Amino acid sequence: MNAIIEFINMNVPDRVLKLWAGVHTTPGEVLVSVFVLMLAIVLNWFMRKPVRSWIRHYLYHHRREVFFRFLFYRIDKLMRPLRLFISVILLKISIEIFTVQEMIDTLFFSLYWFFFFWFVYEVIKFLLYTTLVSKLKRQRMARMELFNLFLNITRVFIAILLVIFILSHLGVDLTALVTSLGIGGAIIGLSAKDTLTNFFDSIRLVSEDAFRQGDWIETRDLEGFVTEMGLSSTKIRTFDNAMVTVPNSRLVNDYIKNWSRRMVGRRIKFHIRIKYTQDMAEVERVIYEIYEMLHRHPDIVNENKLPYLKSMKMTYEDGLFNLDDKYGVRRTLLVYLDELDKYSMNILVYAFSISVNWEEWLGVKQNVIGKIMNIIEESELELAIPIYEVKATLEKKDMQA
């Protein structure tokens, strides 16, 4: 760099040197500094516009594939710290042409490592998200909360490393600092007891696999979908579209009802109220017809409609647990005369739809109710409908009037 500056100064005309006599810098220093600064601006623009557009154009030939859309997004994230890192290097070169100070050196040292660790973090995210998307592409299960937990721990670890590097560069005795943090750490640990508790509870939630990101859960106080599991709290989107942040320690110490852990079978349960009758043969015939209708229904579970569950290759022996309970499968199908109410005979209908999706379940339930109504309409039974009679009495004087 000095050779270039001297070469420029030797080739500058004398009249320019005379005009430059009162300035503390040389023309070569100014020209080189401006050139390096312009180079930083041009490289920043080039990586932010043309290179980004070229990568997007190349990858978006496969825009229908989720993997390539995610790939472009992650590469775009990688380019940001990289171009800022290059810009900081060129900016430092441009400034050091004029002056070298300890404060400026420390500032740029911190910026170097900040952008470097940022780049490393984005590389880790790139690898994790590539693995995640490739699993989703192959239609395999992926625990997204594990990815988020690992990223959060990585972020904290990188921040600690950055602080250590900067303190070491400033000449701070790290051994003495760690020793002094012995007492301070105890004080900080007591003051941050709840934060540490939530952190370890988040690890406990992930290890116990109580729920995963995207699951529909219900606790004592709220119900909704898990949107994110953090180091200290979990975010839940309720059905009225509110975002609720719950400390992980509260979730660990409360019951959690996970509605998403159902492979097959969402319950349909209701009573059919019919008028009292002595014709039990007709009642039994209607019950049998309802049962047969449910048994033949293409969207209702029974023992014969799920043969693939019997051929699934499980890694556990049947003696360890019930496979239906483990994987959330319900096959129960019941139709019985269940109650003799005050004004009606109640037939219990208890079945499970094959789909666990709410909207599909509603459609199956509506279809089942419609077919049951047709069966009753074609029978000699009648639905019991409450009838209220109002009797009015008139006083004698009102009748005489």
C-alpha positions as a Python dict, from the first residue, in 0.01 Angstrom:
ca = {
    (1, 'M'): (0, 0, 0),
    (2, 'N'): (285, 241, 87),
    (3, 'A'): (452, 169, -247),
    (4, 'I'): (134, 268, -432),
    (5, 'I'): (104, 591, -232),
    (6, 'E'): (468, 683, -301),
    (7, 'F'): (425, 604, -670),
    (8, 'I'): (123, 840, -691),
    (9, 'N'): (305, 1116, -499),
    (10, 'M'): (606, 1094, -734),
    (11, 'N'): (384, 1137, -1039),
    (12, 'V'): (176, 1426, -908),
    (13, 'P'): (247, 1758, -1090),
    (14, 'D'): (449, 2019, -897),
    (15, 'R'): (174, 2282, -905),
    (16, 'V'): (-61, 2033, -735),
    (17, 'L'): (204, 1969, -469),
    (18, 'K'): (236, 2345, -410),
    (19, 'L'): (-140, 2373, -359),
    (20, 'W'): (-123, 2070, -128),
    (21, 'A'): (154, 2221, 85),
    (22, 'G'): (-75, 2326, 373),
    (23, 'V'): (-247, 1990, 402),
    (24, 'H'): (-115, 1729, 647),
    (25, 'T'): (-181, 1442, 406),
    (26, 'T'): (-34, 1363, 68),
    (27, 'P'): (-234, 1335, -260),
    (28, 'G'): (-142, 967, -281),
    (29, 'E'): (-295, 897, 60),
    (30, 'V'): (-617, 1076, -30),
    (31, 'L'): (-649, 906, -370),
    (32, 'V'): (-580, 558, -231),
    (33, 'S'): (-816, 616, 61),
    (34, 'V'): (-1097, 738, -168),
    (35, 'F'): (-1033, 448, -406),
    (36, 'V'): (-1054, 189, -125),
    (37, 'L'): (-1368, 356, 10),
    (38, 'M'): (-1531, 355, -334),
    (39, 'L'): (-1425, -9, -377),
    (40, 'A'): (-1604, -94, -52),
    (41, 'I'): (-1921, 82, -171),
    (42, 'V'): (-1908, -85, -515),
    (43, 'L'): (-1847, -434, -369),
    (44, 'N'): (-2129, -385, -119),
    (45, 'W'): (-2366, -282, -398),
    (46, 'F'): (-2246, -561, -627),
    (47, 'M'): (-2307, -833, -366),
    (48, 'R'): (-2637, -680, -260),
    (49, 'K'): (-2785, -628, -610),
    (50, 'P'): (-2633, -815, -910),
    (51, 'V'): (-2504, -1121, -720),
    (52, 'R'): (-2830, -1154, -524),
    (53, 'S'): (-3035, -1119, -844),
    (54, 'W'): (-2823, -1378, -1022),
    (55, 'I'): (-2859, -1629, -737),
    (56, 'R'): (-3232, -1564, -719),
    (57, 'H'): (-3269, -1606, -1096),
    (58, 'Y'): (-3075, -1933, -1090),
    (59, 'L'): (-3254, -2088, -791),
    (60, 'Y'): (-3601, -1969, -886),
    (61, 'H'): (-3597, -2191, -1193),
    (62, 'H'): (-3708, -2444, -930),
    (63, 'R'): (-3947, -2210, -749),
    (64, 'R'): (-4208, -2482, -717),
    (65, 'E'): (-3978, -2681, -493),
    (66, 'V'): (-3975, -2569, -131),
    (67, 'F'): (-3611, -2666, -90),
    (68, 'F'): (-3484, -2412, -346),
    (69, 'R'): (-3696, -2130, -203),
    (70, 'F'): (-3549, -2196, 139),
    (71, 'L'): (-3203, -2228, -13),
    (72, 'F'): (-3224, -1880, -169),
    (73, 'Y'): (-3348, -1731, 158),
    (74, 'R'): (-3061, -1885, 357),
    (75, 'I'): (-2795, -1784, 100),
    (76, 'D'): (-2932, -1430, 110),
    (77, 'K'): (-2889, -1435, 489),
    (78, 'L'): (-2532, -1563, 448),
    (79, 'M'): (-2438, -1286, 206),
    (80, 'R'): (-2531, -1006, 449),
    (81, 'P'): (-2258, -1056, 715),
    (82, 'L'): (-2008, -1151, 446),
    (83, 'R'): (-2044, -829, 247),
    (84, 'L'): (-2047, -621, 568),
    (85, 'F'): (-1730, -799, 682),
    (86, 'I'): (-1555, -716, 353),
    (87, 'S'): (-1679, -356, 371),
    (88, 'V'): (-1541, -315, 726),
    (89, 'I'): (-1200, -448, 617),
    (90, 'L'): (-1181, -198, 330),
    (91, 'L'): (-1308, 84, 552),
    (92, 'K'): (-1034, 8, 807),
    (93, 'I'): (-770, 14, 532),
    (94, 'S'): (-907, 349, 413),
    (95, 'I'): (-890, 504, 761),
    (96, 'E'): (-550, 358, 856),
    (97, 'I'): (-392, 539, 562),
    (98, 'F'): (-430, 860, 760),
    (99, 'T'): (-402, 750, 1122),
    (100, 'V'): (-360, 446, 1343),
    (101, 'Q'): (-506, 475, 1691),
    (102, 'E'): (-568, 215, 1959),
    (103, 'M'): (-936, 311, 1988),
    (104, 'I'): (-993, 268, 1614),
    (105, 'D'): (-804, -61, 1619),
    (106, 'T'): (-1021, -193, 1904),
    (107, 'L'): (-1339, -79, 1729),
    (108, 'F'): (-1254, -257, 1406),
    (109, 'F'): (-1132, -564, 1594),
    (110, 'S'): (-1473, -587, 1758),
    (111, 'L'): (-1649, -536, 1425),
    (112, 'Y'): (-1433, -803, 1260),
    (113, 'W'): (-1523, -1068, 1514),
    (114, 'F'): (-1886, -956, 1531),
    (115, 'F'): (-1939, -1002, 1159),
    (116, 'F'): (-1729, -1320, 1158),
    (117, 'F'): (-1938, -1483, 1432),
    (118, 'W'): (-2253, -1357, 1263),
    (119, 'F'): (-2139, -1534, 946),
    (120, 'V'): (-2063, -1854, 1142),
    (121, 'Y'): (-2408, -1838, 1301),
    (122, 'E'): (-2574, -1800, 958),
    (123, 'V'): (-2369, -2096, 829),
    (124, 'I'): (-2498, -2309, 1118),
    (125, 'K'): (-2853, -2192, 1047),
    (126, 'F'): (-2800, -2273, 679),
    (127, 'L'): (-2693, -2629, 760),
    (128, 'L'): (-2976, -2681, 1009),
    (129, 'Y'): (-3246, -2542, 783),
    (130, 'T'): (-3113, -2740, 488),
    (131, 'T'): (-3143, -3057, 696),
    (132, 'L'): (-3493, -2954, 811),
    (133, 'V'): (-3621, -2877, 461),
    (134, 'S'): (-3471, -3195, 316),
    (135, 'K'): (-3657, -3394, 583),
    (136, 'L'): (-3982, -3215, 504),
    (137, 'K'): (-3920, -3274, 135),
    (138, 'R'): (-3896, -3647, 204),
    (139, 'Q'): (-4215, -3620, 414),
    (140, 'R'): (-4037, -3719, 729),
    (141, 'M'): (-4110, -3593, 1078),
    (142, 'A'): (-3884, -3310, 1196),
    (143, 'R'): (-3882, -3165, 1544),
    (144, 'M'): (-3855, -2794, 1471),
    (145, 'E'): (-3836, -2703, 1839),
    (146, 'L'): (-3504, -2891, 1862),
    (147, 'F'): (-3366, -2678, 1579),
    (148, 'N'): (-3483, -2360, 1754),
    (149, 'L'): (-3340, -2470, 2088),
    (150, 'F'): (-3003, -2551, 1932),
    (151, 'L'): (-2998, -2214, 1751),
    (152, 'N'): (-3078, -2026, 2072),
    (153, 'I'): (-2799, -2205, 2260),
    (154, 'T'): (-2561, -2139, 1969),
    (155, 'R'): (-2651, -1770, 1972),
    (156, 'V'): (-2574, -1743, 2345),
    (157, 'F'): (-2249, -1936, 2306),
    (158, 'I'): (-2133, -1712, 2018),
    (159, 'A'): (-2218, -1398, 2218),
    (160, 'I'): (-2006, -1525, 2508),
    (161, 'L'): (-1716, -1604, 2272),
    (162, 'L'): (-1737, -1255, 2120),
    (163, 'V'): (-1721, -1090, 2463),
    (164, 'I'): (-1422, -1307, 2560),
    (165, 'F'): (-1234, -1216, 2239),
    (166, 'I'): (-1295, -844, 2287),
    (167, 'L'): (-1195, -849, 2656),
    (168, 'S'): (-882, -1047, 2570),
    (169, 'H'): (-791, -791, 2302),
    (170, 'L'): (-837, -509, 2554),
    (171, 'G'): (-586, -678, 2785),
    (172, 'V'): (-831, -788, 3053),
    (173, 'D'): (-700, -1072, 3270),
    (174, 'L'): (-962, -1340, 3205),
    (175, 'T'): (-834, -1564, 3486),
    (176, 'A'): (-884, -1289, 3742),
    (177, 'L'): (-1218, -1205, 3584),
    (178, 'V'): (-1339, -1566, 3612),
    (179, 'T'): (-1218, -1581, 3973),
    (180, 'S'): (-1400, -1261, 4061),
    (181, 'L'): (-1710, -1395, 3890),
    (182, 'G'): (-1720, -1677, 4146),
    (183, 'I'): (-1890, -1457, 4405),
    (184, 'G'): (-2061, -1244, 4141),
    (185, 'G'): (-2187, -1557, 3969),
    (186, 'A'): (-2358, -1670, 4287),
    (187, 'I'): (-2528, -1331, 4318),
    (188, 'I'): (-2628, -1334, 3951),
    (189, 'G'): (-2746, -1693, 3986),
    (190, 'L'): (-2975, -1601, 4276),
    (191, 'S'): (-3112, -1296, 4095),
    (192, 'A'): (-3161, -1491, 3771),
    (193, 'K'): (-3300, -1802, 3940),
    (194, 'D'): (-3627, -1789, 3747),
    (195, 'T'): (-3447, -1746, 3415),
    (196, 'L'): (-3222, -2044, 3483),
    (197, 'T'): (-3521, -2249, 3595),
    (198, 'N'): (-3703, -2170, 3272),
    (199, 'F'): (-3393, -2262, 3071),
    (200, 'F'): (-3360, -2607, 3228),
    (201, 'D'): (-3736, -2657, 3204),
    (202, 'S'): (-3718, -2589, 2830),
    (203, 'I'): (-3462, -2871, 2799),
    (204, 'R'): (-3693, -3090, 3005),
    (205, 'L'): (-3991, -3014, 2781),
    (206, 'V'): (-3791, -3101, 2469),
    (207, 'S'): (-3649, -3420, 2620),
    (208, 'E'): (-3991, -3540, 2740),
    (209, 'D'): (-4143, -3456, 2400),
    (210, 'A'): (-4459, -3322, 2567),
    (211, 'F'): (-4541, -3121, 2258),
    (212, 'R'): (-4381, -2996, 1941),
    (213, 'Q'): (-4388, -2677, 1743),
    (214, 'G'): (-4722, -2656, 1561),
    (215, 'D'): (-4908, -2883, 1806),
    (216, 'W'): (-5252, -2796, 1939),
    (217, 'I'): (-5227, -2806, 2318),
    (218, 'E'): (-5454, -2724, 2608),
    (219, 'T'): (-5344, -2633, 2962),
    (220, 'R'): (-5533, -2530, 3270),
    (221, 'D'): (-5561, -2168, 3157),
    (222, 'L'): (-5521, -2154, 2778),
    (223, 'E'): (-5554, -2343, 2453),
    (224, 'G'): (-5394, -2292, 2113),
    (225, 'F'): (-5112, -2382, 1875),
    (226, 'V'): (-4744, -2382, 1977),
    (227, 'T'): (-4567, -2134, 1751),
    (228, 'E'): (-4222, -2123, 1910),
    (229, 'M'): (-4029, -2287, 2194),
    (230, 'G'): (-3757, -2060, 2333),
    (231, 'L'): (-3490, -2094, 2601),
    (232, 'S'): (-3710, -1948, 2873),
    (233, 'S'): (-4065, -1934, 2737),
    (234, 'T'): (-4304, -2084, 2484),
    (235, 'K'): (-4528, -1881, 2253),
    (236, 'I'): (-4882, -2007, 2195),
    (237, 'R'): (-5125, -1868, 1937),
    (238, 'T'): (-5477, -1897, 2086),
    (239, 'F'): (-5791, -1955, 1882),
    (240, 'D'): (-5893, -1590, 1918),
    (241, 'N'): (-5562, -1510, 1739),
    (242, 'A'): (-5379, -1374, 2043),
    (243, 'M'): (-5013, -1453, 2107),
    (244, 'V'): (-4951, -1574, 2463),
    (245, 'T'): (-4599, -1611, 2604),
    (246, 'V'): (-4584, -1872, 2881),
    (247, 'P'): (-4276, -1937, 3101),
    (248, 'N'): (-4150, -2290, 3050),
    (249, 'S'): (-4148, -2355, 3426),
    (250, 'R'): (-4524, -2301, 3429),
    (251, 'L'): (-4579, -2552, 3148),
    (252, 'V'): (-4359, -2812, 3317),
    (253, 'N'): (-4553, -2789, 3643),
    (254, 'D'): (-4897, -2799, 3477),
    (255, 'Y'): (-5082, -3069, 3288),
    (256, 'I'): (-5067, -3045, 2907),
    (257, 'K'): (-5337, -3193, 2688),
    (258, 'N'): (-5191, -3245, 2340),
    (259, 'W'): (-5470, -3275, 2083),
    (260, 'S'): (-5226, -3316, 1794),
    (261, 'R'): (-5095, -3651, 1917),
    (262, 'R'): (-5366, -3845, 1739),
    (263, 'M'): (-5281, -4056, 1438),
    (264, 'V'): (-5630, -4191, 1372),
    (265, 'G'): (-5959, -4122, 1544),
    (266, 'R'): (-6140, -3807, 1654),
    (267, 'R'): (-6435, -3881, 1878),
    (268, 'I'): (-6799, -3845, 1773),
    (269, 'K'): (-7029, -3882, 2073),
    (270, 'F'): (-7395, -3786, 2114),
    (271, 'H'): (-7732, -3922, 2228),
    (272, 'I'): (-8044, -3979, 2017),
    (273, 'R'): (-8354, -3908, 2226),
    (274, 'I'): (-8661, -4108, 2119),
    (275, 'K'): (-9012, -4125, 2263),
    (276, 'Y'): (-9092, -4404, 2504),
    (277, 'T'): (-9221, -4716, 2333),
    (278, 'Q'): (-9295, -5077, 2429),
    (279, 'D'): (-9173, -5202, 2091),
    (280, 'M'): (-8820, -5302, 2195),
    (281, 'A'): (-8776, -5509, 1879),
    (282, 'E'): (-8803, -5191, 1671),
    (283, 'V'): (-8560, -5013, 1902),
    (284, 'E'): (-8308, -5295, 1865),
    (285, 'R'): (-8357, -5297, 1487),
    (286, 'V'): (-8286, -4921, 1464),
    (287, 'I'): (-7979, -4960, 1687),
    (288, 'Y'): (-7851, -5240, 1462),
    (289, 'E'): (-7909, -5032, 1146),
    (290, 'I'): (-7722, -4735, 1295),
    (291, 'Y'): (-7434, -4963, 1393),
    (292, 'E'): (-7415, -5122, 1048),
    (293, 'M'): (-7430, -4780, 882),
    (294, 'L'): (-7135, -4662, 1095),
    (295, 'H'): (-6946, -4985, 1036),
    (296, 'R'): (-6980, -4942, 657),
    (297, 'H'): (-6917, -4566, 663),
    (298, 'P'): (-6593, -4490, 472),
    (299, 'D'): (-6485, -4219, 719),
    (300, 'I'): (-6556, -4400, 1047),
    (301, 'V'): (-6289, -4614, 1213),
    (302, 'N'): (-6338, -4986, 1268),
    (303, 'E'): (-6112, -5287, 1310),
    (304, 'N'): (-6106, -5372, 939),
    (305, 'K'): (-6020, -5030, 792),
    (306, 'L'): (-5670, -4989, 931),
    (307, 'P'): (-5479, -5300, 822),
    (308, 'Y'): (-5163, -5099, 763),
    (309, 'L'): (-5128, -5040, 1137),
    (310, 'K'): (-5084, -5413, 1189),
    (311, 'S'): (-4804, -5427, 934),
    (312, 'M'): (-4616, -5123, 1063),
    (313, 'K'): (-4259, -5203, 1164),
    (314, 'M'): (-4241, -5095, 1526),
    (315, 'T'): (-3915, -5092, 1719),
    (316, 'Y'): (-4089, -5181, 2044),
    (317, 'E'): (-4242, -5504, 2164),
    (318, 'D'): (-4617, -5515, 2214),
    (319, 'G'): (-4560, -5606, 2578),
    (320, 'L'): (-4405, -5268, 2662),
    (321, 'F'): (-4712, -5060, 2581),
    (322, 'N'): (-5031, -5057, 2381),
    (323, 'L'): (-4951, -4943, 2027),
    (324, 'D'): (-5290, -4775, 1987),
    (325, 'D'): (-5229, -4565, 2299),
    (326, 'K'): (-4870, -4491, 2200),
    (327, 'Y'): (-4951, -4357, 1854),
    (328, 'G'): (-5302, -4225, 1915),
    (329, 'V'): (-5532, -4470, 1739),
    (330, 'R'): (-5895, -4522, 1842),
    (331, 'R'): (-6122, -4789, 1691),
    (332, 'T'): (-6415, -4796, 1936),
    (333, 'L'): (-6761, -4817, 1777),
    (334, 'L'): (-7062, -4834, 2011),
    (335, 'V'): (-7436, -4793, 1958),
    (336, 'Y'): (-7650, -4887, 2261),
    (337, 'L'): (-7964, -4791, 2447),
    (338, 'D'): (-7785, -4601, 2720),
    (339, 'E'): (-8036, -4416, 2939),
    (340, 'L'): (-8401, -4402, 3037),
    (341, 'D'): (-8450, -4034, 3084),
    (342, 'K'): (-8749, -3861, 3238),
    (343, 'Y'): (-8916, -3801, 2902),
    (344, 'S'): (-8711, -4006, 2654),
    (345, 'M'): (-8512, -4319, 2581),
    (346, 'N'): (-8152, -4222, 2494),
    (347, 'I'): (-7947, -4414, 2239),
    (348, 'L'): (-7571, -4357, 2270),
    (349, 'V'): (-7370, -4316, 1949),
    (350, 'Y'): (-6997, -4341, 2014),
    (351, 'A'): (-6755, -4359, 1720),
    (352, 'F'): (-6432, -4214, 1584),
    (353, 'S'): (-6369, -4048, 1249),
    (354, 'I'): (-6060, -4159, 1058),
    (355, 'S'): (-5948, -3799, 1007),
    (356, 'V'): (-5841, -3592, 1308),
    (357, 'N'): (-5869, -3266, 1112),
    (358, 'W'): (-6137, -3046, 1269),
    (359, 'E'): (-6310, -2939, 946),
    (360, 'E'): (-6311, -3293, 803),
    (361, 'W'): (-6438, -3425, 1137),
    (362, 'L'): (-6728, -3178, 1129),
    (363, 'G'): (-6817, -3295, 778),
    (364, 'V'): (-6813, -3663, 885),
    (365, 'K'): (-7022, -3587, 1194),
    (366, 'Q'): (-7280, -3397, 988),
    (367, 'N'): (-7302, -3684, 740),
    (368, 'V'): (-7348, -3939, 1020),
    (369, 'I'): (-7624, -3734, 1186),
    (370, 'G'): (-7804, -3700, 852),
    (371, 'K'): (-7797, -4076, 790),
    (372, 'I'): (-7920, -4148, 1144),
    (373, 'M'): (-8208, -3906, 1093),
    (374, 'N'): (-8303, -4097, 774),
    (375, 'I'): (-8296, -4430, 960),
    (376, 'I'): (-8526, -4298, 1234),
    (377, 'E'): (-8759, -4137, 980),
    (378, 'E'): (-8803, -4473, 803),
    (379, 'S'): (-8872, -4653, 1132),
    (380, 'E'): (-9167, -4652, 1366),
    (381, 'L'): (-8976, -4458, 1631),
    (382, 'E'): (-9014, -4085, 1690),
    (383, 'L'): (-8771, -3831, 1822),
    (384, 'A'): (-8853, -3702, 2169),
    (385, 'I'): (-8913, -3330, 2151),
    (386, 'P'): (-8986, -3143, 2478),
    (387, 'I'): (-9337, -2991, 2477),
    (388, 'Y'): (-9439, -2730, 2728),
    (389, 'E'): (-9811, -2682, 2804),
    (390, 'V'): (-9935, -2356, 2951),
    (391, 'K'): (-10272, -2372, 3133),
    (392, 'A'): (-10450, -2049, 3219),
    (393, 'T'): (-10725, -2034, 3483),
    (394, 'L'): (-10976, -1753, 3515),
    (395, 'E'): (-11121, -1634, 3842),
    (396, 'K'): (-11501, -1672, 3897),
    (397, 'K'): (-11572, -1297, 3889),
    (398, 'D'): (-11392, -1268, 3558),
    (399, 'M'): (-11611, -1547, 3414),
    (400, 'Q'): (-11930, -1375, 3534),
    (401, 'A'): (-11825, -1051, 3375),
}
